[in-house]
């Protein structure tokens, strides 16, 4: 399968079209080297990444709790709805910078179709406002 035809590669159009959407649910970044947990969580994990220190999992609150992971840092997920090209430049850097300037930490997972921004749950609504402002400014500049 290849990426779709209408991919955006340039920073300004990516920002202008990012359309951040706050998705329902709490997510937790977890890590384990327990093969049984990894195998079991593989079917429900939002994301999985193997690192030298263990396998990182992004799990729903129910799954993280079920496996006994720490629930002290709930994150919310913001999906950037723009179809950014895998070789596009500047979207995640601009998003991370805009949030950092407002004191909001973020973890970004760039997947095949969209970029997913995870921020502390208590900061989710503010993060959406910031990203909508970035999008609005980019759209005005592009005109």
PDB file of C-alpha atoms in Angstrom:
ATOM      1  CA  UNK A   1       0.000   0.000   0.000  1.00  0.00           C
ATOM      2  CA  UNK A   2       1.291   3.466  -0.857  1.00  0.00           C
ATOM      3  CA  UNK A   3       0.501   6.851   0.586  1.00  0.00           C
ATOM      4  CA  UNK A   4      -2.452   8.730  -0.936  1.00  0.00           C
ATOM      5  CA  UNK A   5      -2.192  11.299  -3.710  1.00  0.00           C
ATOM      6  CA  UNK A   6      -3.073  14.473  -1.781  1.00  0.00           C
ATOM      7  CA  UNK A   7      -0.135  14.529   0.598  1.00  0.00           C
ATOM      8  CA  UNK A   8       1.208  17.779   1.979  1.00  0.00           C
ATOM      9  CA  UNK A   9       4.993  18.166   2.213  1.00  0.00           C
ATOM     10  CA  UNK A  10       5.617  21.872   2.842  1.00  0.00           C
ATOM     11  CA  UNK A  11       5.484  23.226   6.404  1.00  0.00           C
ATOM     12  CA  UNK A  12       3.086  26.150   5.891  1.00  0.00           C
ATOM     13  CA  UNK A  13       0.371  24.118   4.106  1.00  0.00           C
ATOM     14  CA  UNK A  14       0.753  21.290   6.652  1.00  0.00           C
ATOM     15  CA  UNK A  15       0.206  23.730   9.514  1.00  0.00           C
ATOM     16  CA  UNK A  16      -2.674  25.456   7.713  1.00  0.00           C
ATOM     17  CA  UNK A  17      -4.402  22.126   7.186  1.00  0.00           C
ATOM     18  CA  UNK A  18      -3.497  20.254  10.367  1.00  0.00           C
ATOM     19  CA  UNK A  19      -7.015  20.415  11.922  1.00  0.00           C
ATOM     20  CA  UNK A  20      -6.201  19.209  15.454  1.00  0.00           C
ATOM     21  CA  UNK A  21      -8.888  16.949  16.939  1.00  0.00           C
ATOM     22  CA  UNK A  22      -8.970  15.978  20.609  1.00  0.00           C
ATOM     23  CA  UNK A  23      -9.886  12.293  20.819  1.00  0.00           C
ATOM     24  CA  UNK A  24     -11.778  10.804  23.724  1.00  0.00           C
ATOM     25  CA  UNK A  25      -9.918   8.691  26.278  1.00  0.00           C
ATOM     26  CA  UNK A  26      -6.901   8.630  28.544  1.00  0.00           C
ATOM     27  CA  UNK A  27      -3.681   7.024  27.365  1.00  0.00           C
ATOM     28  CA  UNK A  28      -0.621   5.856  29.239  1.00  0.00           C
ATOM     29  CA  UNK A  29       2.930   5.349  28.018  1.00  0.00           C
ATOM     30  CA  UNK A  30       4.155   2.078  29.525  1.00  0.00           C
ATOM     31  CA  UNK A  31       7.247  -0.087  29.156  1.00  0.00           C
ATOM     32  CA  UNK A  32       7.857  -3.766  29.819  1.00  0.00           C
ATOM     33  CA  UNK A  33      10.073  -6.646  28.834  1.00  0.00           C
ATOM     34  CA  UNK A  34       7.442  -9.199  29.918  1.00  0.00           C
ATOM     35  CA  UNK A  35       6.756 -11.231  26.760  1.00  0.00           C
ATOM     36  CA  UNK A  36       3.321 -12.329  27.981  1.00  0.00           C
ATOM     37  CA  UNK A  37       2.171  -8.732  28.537  1.00  0.00           C
ATOM     38  CA  UNK A  38       3.614  -7.620  25.205  1.00  0.00           C
ATOM     39  CA  UNK A  39       1.822 -10.423  23.352  1.00  0.00           C
ATOM     40  CA  UNK A  40      -1.448  -9.843  25.158  1.00  0.00           C
ATOM     41  CA  UNK A  41      -1.357  -6.045  24.811  1.00  0.00           C
ATOM     42  CA  UNK A  42      -0.444  -6.177  21.116  1.00  0.00           C
ATOM     43  CA  UNK A  43      -4.080  -6.472  20.092  1.00  0.00           C
ATOM     44  CA  UNK A  44      -5.279  -3.431  22.067  1.00  0.00           C
ATOM     45  CA  UNK A  45      -2.241  -1.160  22.280  1.00  0.00           C
ATOM     46  CA  UNK A  46      -2.648   2.086  20.357  1.00  0.00           C
ATOM     47  CA  UNK A  47       1.083   1.985  19.607  1.00  0.00           C
ATOM     48  CA  UNK A  48       3.993  -0.344  20.253  1.00  0.00           C
ATOM     49  CA  UNK A  49       7.682   0.390  19.885  1.00  0.00           C
ATOM     50  CA  UNK A  50      10.616  -1.870  20.714  1.00  0.00           C
ATOM     51  CA  UNK A  51      13.505  -0.148  22.466  1.00  0.00           C
ATOM     52  CA  UNK A  52      16.706  -1.558  23.937  1.00  0.00           C
ATOM     53  CA  UNK A  53      15.352  -1.066  27.464  1.00  0.00           C
ATOM     54  CA  UNK A  54      11.974  -2.705  26.820  1.00  0.00           C
ATOM     55  CA  UNK A  55       8.860  -2.523  24.677  1.00  0.00           C
ATOM     56  CA  UNK A  56       6.955   0.734  24.924  1.00  0.00           C
ATOM     57  CA  UNK A  57       3.178   0.514  24.753  1.00  0.00           C
ATOM     58  CA  UNK A  58       0.566   3.254  24.513  1.00  0.00           C
ATOM     59  CA  UNK A  59      -2.423   1.833  26.349  1.00  0.00           C
ATOM     60  CA  UNK A  60      -5.912   2.908  27.319  1.00  0.00           C
ATOM     61  CA  UNK A  61      -6.524   3.459  31.003  1.00  0.00           C
ATOM     62  CA  UNK A  62      -8.367   0.144  31.322  1.00  0.00           C
ATOM     63  CA  UNK A  63      -5.551  -1.816  29.691  1.00  0.00           C
ATOM     64  CA  UNK A  64      -2.776  -0.028  31.589  1.00  0.00           C
ATOM     65  CA  UNK A  65      -4.622  -0.712  34.842  1.00  0.00           C
ATOM     66  CA  UNK A  66      -5.290  -4.341  33.893  1.00  0.00           C
ATOM     67  CA  UNK A  67      -1.554  -4.945  33.351  1.00  0.00           C
ATOM     68  CA  UNK A  68      -0.606  -3.134  36.560  1.00  0.00           C
ATOM     69  CA  UNK A  69       1.156  -0.150  35.006  1.00  0.00           C
ATOM     70  CA  UNK A  70       1.536   3.229  36.717  1.00  0.00           C
ATOM     71  CA  UNK A  71      -1.494   5.470  36.079  1.00  0.00           C
ATOM     72  CA  UNK A  72      -0.023   8.696  37.441  1.00  0.00           C
ATOM     73  CA  UNK A  73       0.506  10.404  34.056  1.00  0.00           C
ATOM     74  CA  UNK A  74      -2.684  10.308  31.986  1.00  0.00           C
ATOM     75  CA  UNK A  75      -2.281  11.711  28.491  1.00  0.00           C
ATOM     76  CA  UNK A  76      -4.854  12.771  25.955  1.00  0.00           C
ATOM     77  CA  UNK A  77      -4.449  12.309  22.221  1.00  0.00           C
ATOM     78  CA  UNK A  78      -4.747  15.033  19.626  1.00  0.00           C
ATOM     79  CA  UNK A  79      -4.865  13.843  16.031  1.00  0.00           C
ATOM     80  CA  UNK A  80      -3.566  16.195  13.357  1.00  0.00           C
ATOM     81  CA  UNK A  81      -5.973  15.412  10.532  1.00  0.00           C
ATOM     82  CA  UNK A  82      -3.728  16.677   7.721  1.00  0.00           C
ATOM     83  CA  UNK A  83      -2.377  13.981   5.413  1.00  0.00           C
ATOM     84  CA  UNK A  84       1.257  14.933   5.815  1.00  0.00           C
ATOM     85  CA  UNK A  85       3.822  13.164   3.688  1.00  0.00           C
ATOM     86  CA  UNK A  86       6.296  10.922   5.444  1.00  0.00           C
ATOM     87  CA  UNK A  87       9.032  13.123   3.980  1.00  0.00           C
ATOM     88  CA  UNK A  88       7.271  16.380   4.894  1.00  0.00           C
ATOM     89  CA  UNK A  89       9.377  18.828   6.870  1.00  0.00           C
ATOM     90  CA  UNK A  90       8.499  20.937   9.893  1.00  0.00           C
ATOM     91  CA  UNK A  91       5.041  19.925  11.108  1.00  0.00           C
ATOM     92  CA  UNK A  92       6.054  18.123  14.291  1.00  0.00           C
ATOM     93  CA  UNK A  93       8.775  20.668  15.040  1.00  0.00           C
ATOM     94  CA  UNK A  94       6.309  23.556  14.770  1.00  0.00           C
ATOM     95  CA  UNK A  95       3.706  21.757  16.892  1.00  0.00           C
ATOM     96  CA  UNK A  96       6.216  20.830  19.595  1.00  0.00           C
ATOM     97  CA  UNK A  97       7.647  24.359  19.620  1.00  0.00           C
ATOM     98  CA  UNK A  98       4.228  26.044  19.889  1.00  0.00           C
ATOM     99  CA  UNK A  99       3.257  23.797  22.803  1.00  0.00           C
ATOM    100  CA  UNK A 100       6.654  24.167  24.508  1.00  0.00           C
ATOM    101  CA  UNK A 101       6.397  27.961  24.350  1.00  0.00           C
ATOM    102  CA  UNK A 102       3.224  27.632  26.436  1.00  0.00           C
ATOM    103  CA  UNK A 103       4.782  25.164  28.881  1.00  0.00           C
ATOM    104  CA  UNK A 104       2.919  22.118  27.540  1.00  0.00           C
ATOM    105  CA  UNK A 105       4.994  18.948  27.191  1.00  0.00           C
ATOM    106  CA  UNK A 106       4.160  16.664  24.307  1.00  0.00           C
ATOM    107  CA  UNK A 107       5.023  13.308  22.846  1.00  0.00           C
ATOM    108  CA  UNK A 108       4.409  12.972  19.125  1.00  0.00           C
ATOM    109  CA  UNK A 109       3.927   9.734  17.250  1.00  0.00           C
ATOM    110  CA  UNK A 110       4.033  10.128  13.502  1.00  0.00           C
ATOM    111  CA  UNK A 111       2.094   7.302  11.939  1.00  0.00           C
ATOM    112  CA  UNK A 112       1.442   6.493   8.292  1.00  0.00           C
ATOM    113  CA  UNK A 113      -1.605   8.725   7.784  1.00  0.00           C
ATOM    114  CA  UNK A 114      -1.526  11.255  10.621  1.00  0.00           C
ATOM    115  CA  UNK A 115       0.550  12.658  13.458  1.00  0.00           C
ATOM    116  CA  UNK A 116      -0.688  12.021  17.004  1.00  0.00           C
ATOM    117  CA  UNK A 117       0.193  14.480  19.758  1.00  0.00           C
ATOM    118  CA  UNK A 118      -0.020  13.295  23.363  1.00  0.00           C
ATOM    119  CA  UNK A 119      -0.164  15.926  26.094  1.00  0.00           C
ATOM    120  CA  UNK A 120      -0.946  15.699  29.801  1.00  0.00           C
ATOM    121  CA  UNK A 121      -4.676  15.224  30.105  1.00  0.00           C
ATOM    122  CA  UNK A 122      -5.130  18.381  32.199  1.00  0.00           C
ATOM    123  CA  UNK A 123      -3.590  20.448  29.374  1.00  0.00           C
ATOM    124  CA  UNK A 124      -5.521  18.964  26.452  1.00  0.00           C
ATOM    125  CA  UNK A 125      -8.062  21.756  25.902  1.00  0.00           C
ATOM    126  CA  UNK A 126      -5.360  24.439  26.100  1.00  0.00           C
ATOM    127  CA  UNK A 127      -3.183  22.476  23.661  1.00  0.00           C
ATOM    128  CA  UNK A 128      -6.079  22.349  21.176  1.00  0.00           C
ATOM    129  CA  UNK A 129      -6.504  26.142  21.440  1.00  0.00           C
ATOM    130  CA  UNK A 130      -2.799  26.684  20.812  1.00  0.00           C
ATOM    131  CA  UNK A 131      -2.740  24.356  17.808  1.00  0.00           C
ATOM    132  CA  UNK A 132      -5.884  25.946  16.365  1.00  0.00           C
ATOM    133  CA  UNK A 133      -4.160  29.343  16.690  1.00  0.00           C
ATOM    134  CA  UNK A 134      -1.099  27.975  14.874  1.00  0.00           C
ATOM    135  CA  UNK A 135      -3.354  26.590  12.140  1.00  0.00           C
ATOM    136  CA  UNK A 136      -5.269  29.871  11.803  1.00  0.00           C
ATOM    137  CA  UNK A 137      -2.056  31.903  11.565  1.00  0.00           C
ATOM    138  CA  UNK A 138      -0.606  29.545   8.957  1.00  0.00           C
ATOM    139  CA  UNK A 139      -3.818  29.694   6.898  1.00  0.00           C
ATOM    140  CA  UNK A 140      -3.832  33.506   7.009  1.00  0.00           C
ATOM    141  CA  UNK A 141      -0.179  33.644   5.997  1.00  0.00           C
ATOM    142  CA  UNK A 142      -0.776  31.249   3.092  1.00  0.00           C
ATOM    143  CA  UNK A 143      -3.457  33.515   1.585  1.00  0.00           C
TER     144      UNK A 143
END
